[in-house]
Short mmCIF file of C-alpha atoms in Angstrom, two decimals:
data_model
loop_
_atom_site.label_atom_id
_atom_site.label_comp_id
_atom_site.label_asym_id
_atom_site.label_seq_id
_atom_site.Cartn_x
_atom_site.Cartn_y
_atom_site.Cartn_z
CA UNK L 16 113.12 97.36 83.41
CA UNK L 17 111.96 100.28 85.51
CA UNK L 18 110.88 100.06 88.91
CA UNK L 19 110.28 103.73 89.76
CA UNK L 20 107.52 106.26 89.07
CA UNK L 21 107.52 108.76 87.08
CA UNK L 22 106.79 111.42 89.94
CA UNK L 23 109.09 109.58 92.34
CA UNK L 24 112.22 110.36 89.68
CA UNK L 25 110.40 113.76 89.44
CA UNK L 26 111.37 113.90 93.60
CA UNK L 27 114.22 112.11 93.16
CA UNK L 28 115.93 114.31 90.71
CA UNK L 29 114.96 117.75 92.82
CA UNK L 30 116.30 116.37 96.23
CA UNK L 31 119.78 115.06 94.28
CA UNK L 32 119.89 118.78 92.53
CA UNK L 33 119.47 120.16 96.04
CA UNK L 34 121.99 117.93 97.53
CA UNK L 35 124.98 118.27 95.03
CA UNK L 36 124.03 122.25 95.65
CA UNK L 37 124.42 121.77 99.03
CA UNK L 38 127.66 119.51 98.51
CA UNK L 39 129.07 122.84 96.61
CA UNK L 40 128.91 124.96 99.66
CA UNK L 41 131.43 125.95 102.03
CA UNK L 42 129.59 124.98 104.91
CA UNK L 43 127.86 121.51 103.68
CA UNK L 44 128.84 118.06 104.24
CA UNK L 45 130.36 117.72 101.15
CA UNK L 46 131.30 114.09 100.76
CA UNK L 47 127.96 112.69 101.82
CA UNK L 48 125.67 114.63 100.12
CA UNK L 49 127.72 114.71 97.21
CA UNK L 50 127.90 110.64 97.08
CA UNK L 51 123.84 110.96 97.93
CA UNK L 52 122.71 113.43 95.07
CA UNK L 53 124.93 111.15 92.56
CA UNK L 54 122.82 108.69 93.85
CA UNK L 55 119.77 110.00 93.42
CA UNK L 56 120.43 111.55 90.69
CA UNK L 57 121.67 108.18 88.55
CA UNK L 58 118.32 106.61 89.47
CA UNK L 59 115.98 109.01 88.57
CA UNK L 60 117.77 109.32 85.31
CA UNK L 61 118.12 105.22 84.91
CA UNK L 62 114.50 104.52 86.32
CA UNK L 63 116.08 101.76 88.70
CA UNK L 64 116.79 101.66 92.05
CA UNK L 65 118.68 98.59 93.26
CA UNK L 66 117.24 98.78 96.99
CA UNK L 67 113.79 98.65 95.45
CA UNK L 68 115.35 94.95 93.53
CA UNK L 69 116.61 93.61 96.38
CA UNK L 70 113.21 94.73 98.42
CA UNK L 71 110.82 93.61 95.86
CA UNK L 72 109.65 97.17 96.12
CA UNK L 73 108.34 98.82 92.55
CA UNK L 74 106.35 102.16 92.39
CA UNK L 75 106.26 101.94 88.25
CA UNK L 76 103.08 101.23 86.79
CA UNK L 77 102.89 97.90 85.25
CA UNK L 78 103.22 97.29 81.68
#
């Protein structure tokens, strides 16, 4: 069951490419953003979010 939009996993999977970038650099925080674009990344591939479950939060259209 998805609970995220199509043009939210759009966002989400831009901001998690730009963060594992960032993760790659000398100078980034490497740990965090890493462990965030992983994140972001496996829910805009899955189409779930668990904060949205435990919120009761769902930008998917219903089917």
């Amino acid at each position: 069951m998805s609970n995220i939009g199509i043009h939210e996993r759009l966002a989400r999977a831009a901001i998690a490419f730009a963060l594992l970038y960032w993760a790659m650099t000398p100078l980034g925080p490497t740990l965090a953003a890493g462990y965030g674009g992983l994140f972001l990344l496996a829910t805009a591939i899955v189409g779930w979010c668990p904060w949205y479950k435990s919120f009761g939060s769902k930008t998917a259209k219903q089917q």
